[in-house]
Short mmCIF file of C-alpha atoms in Angstrom, two decimals:
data_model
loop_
_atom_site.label_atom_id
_atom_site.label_comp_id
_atom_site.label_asym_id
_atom_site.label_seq_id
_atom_site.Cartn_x
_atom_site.Cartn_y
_atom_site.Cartn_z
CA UNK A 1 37.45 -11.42 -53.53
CA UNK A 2 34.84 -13.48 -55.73
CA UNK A 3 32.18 -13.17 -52.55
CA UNK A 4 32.67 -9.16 -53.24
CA UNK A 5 32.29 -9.34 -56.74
CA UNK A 6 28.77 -11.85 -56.29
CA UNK A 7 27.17 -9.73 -53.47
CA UNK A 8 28.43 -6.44 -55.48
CA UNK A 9 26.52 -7.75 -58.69
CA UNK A 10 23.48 -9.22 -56.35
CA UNK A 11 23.28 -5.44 -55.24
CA UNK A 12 23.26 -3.83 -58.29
CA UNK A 13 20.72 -6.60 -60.09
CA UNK A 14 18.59 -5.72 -57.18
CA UNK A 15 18.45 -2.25 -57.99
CA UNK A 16 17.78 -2.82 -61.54
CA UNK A 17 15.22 -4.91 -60.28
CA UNK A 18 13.64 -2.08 -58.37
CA UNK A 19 13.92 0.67 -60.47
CA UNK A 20 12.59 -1.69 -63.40
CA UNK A 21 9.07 -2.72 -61.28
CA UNK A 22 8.71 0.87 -60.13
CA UNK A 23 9.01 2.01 -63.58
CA UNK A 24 6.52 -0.28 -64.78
CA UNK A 25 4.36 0.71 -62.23
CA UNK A 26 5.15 4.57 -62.93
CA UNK A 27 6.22 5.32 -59.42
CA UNK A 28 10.09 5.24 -60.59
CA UNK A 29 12.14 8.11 -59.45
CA UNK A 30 14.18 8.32 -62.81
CA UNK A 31 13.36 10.76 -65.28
CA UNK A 32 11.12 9.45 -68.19
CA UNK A 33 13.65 9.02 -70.98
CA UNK A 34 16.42 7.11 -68.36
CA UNK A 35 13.53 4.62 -67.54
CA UNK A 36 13.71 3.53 -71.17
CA UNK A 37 17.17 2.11 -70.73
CA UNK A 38 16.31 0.46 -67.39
CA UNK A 39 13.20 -1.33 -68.91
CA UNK A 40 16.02 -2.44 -71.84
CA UNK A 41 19.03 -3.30 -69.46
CA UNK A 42 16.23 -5.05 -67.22
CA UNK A 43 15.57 -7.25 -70.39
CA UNK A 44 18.89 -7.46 -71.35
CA UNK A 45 20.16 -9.27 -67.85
CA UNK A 46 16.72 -11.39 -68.28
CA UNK A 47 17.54 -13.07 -71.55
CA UNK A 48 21.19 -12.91 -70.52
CA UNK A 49 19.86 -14.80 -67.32
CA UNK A 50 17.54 -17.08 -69.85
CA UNK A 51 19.79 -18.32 -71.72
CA UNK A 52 22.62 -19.14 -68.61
CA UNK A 53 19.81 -21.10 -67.21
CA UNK A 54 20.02 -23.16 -70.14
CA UNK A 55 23.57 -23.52 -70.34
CA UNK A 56 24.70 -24.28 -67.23
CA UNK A 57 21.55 -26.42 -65.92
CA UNK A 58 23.20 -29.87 -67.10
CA UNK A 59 26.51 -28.83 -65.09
CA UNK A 60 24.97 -27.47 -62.20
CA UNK A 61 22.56 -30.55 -61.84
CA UNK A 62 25.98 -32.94 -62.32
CA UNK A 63 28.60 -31.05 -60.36
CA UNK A 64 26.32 -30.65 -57.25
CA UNK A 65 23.57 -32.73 -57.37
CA UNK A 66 20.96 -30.47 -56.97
CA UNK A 67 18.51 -29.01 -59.48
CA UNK A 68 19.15 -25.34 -60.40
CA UNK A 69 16.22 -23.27 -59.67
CA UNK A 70 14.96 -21.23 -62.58
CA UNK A 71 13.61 -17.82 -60.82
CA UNK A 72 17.00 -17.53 -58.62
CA UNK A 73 19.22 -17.75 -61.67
CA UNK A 74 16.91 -15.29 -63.75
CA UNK A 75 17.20 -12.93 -60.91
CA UNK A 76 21.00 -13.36 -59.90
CA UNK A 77 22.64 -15.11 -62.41
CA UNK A 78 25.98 -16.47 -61.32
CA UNK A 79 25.95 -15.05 -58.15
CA UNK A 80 23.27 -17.90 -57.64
CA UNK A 81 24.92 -20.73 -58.71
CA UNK A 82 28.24 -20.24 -58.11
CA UNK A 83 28.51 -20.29 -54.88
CA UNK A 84 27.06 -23.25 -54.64
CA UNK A 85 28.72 -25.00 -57.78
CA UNK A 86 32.33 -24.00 -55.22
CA UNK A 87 30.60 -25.32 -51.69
CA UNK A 88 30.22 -28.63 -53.86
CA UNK A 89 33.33 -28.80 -55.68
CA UNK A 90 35.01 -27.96 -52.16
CA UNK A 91 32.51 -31.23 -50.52
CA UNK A 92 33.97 -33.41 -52.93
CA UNK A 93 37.81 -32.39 -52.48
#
């Protein structure tokens, strides 16, 4: 159930994604005044995104070892990490 809820958010980040580049490069096929709000939700889930990065980095780096990687956690979030905070947690059980 969580590995439909990570790829589901994945999905819809990546559309974000996409509609927020081809708005900044005007070739986005919403209408002007719905760009708007995907430019603002776009920098919403960034500082969202930011600021996890932050919070979870001394975790991540002592549950599994590893060093979290900044661009994949601005541009999934937990569906980045988690997966591999469980594949650890399920190493060490």
């Amino acid at each position: 159930m969580l590995n439909i809820v990570i790829y589901s958010l994945k999905a819809l980040l990546t559309g974000l994604w996409v509609l927020a580049i081809l708005g900044l490069l005007s070739l986005s096929p919403l209408a002007a005044e719905y760009q708007f709000y995907a430019l603002v939700l776009a920098g919403v889930a960034l500082l969202v995104h930011f600021i996890e990065f932050f919070a979870m980095k001394a975790k991540f780096k002592k549950q599994s070892g590893l060093a979290m990687n900044f661009v994949q956690t601005m541009l999934w979030g937990f569906g980045y990490w988690l997966p591999i905070l469980q594949l650890a947690k399920k190493q060490i059980d």
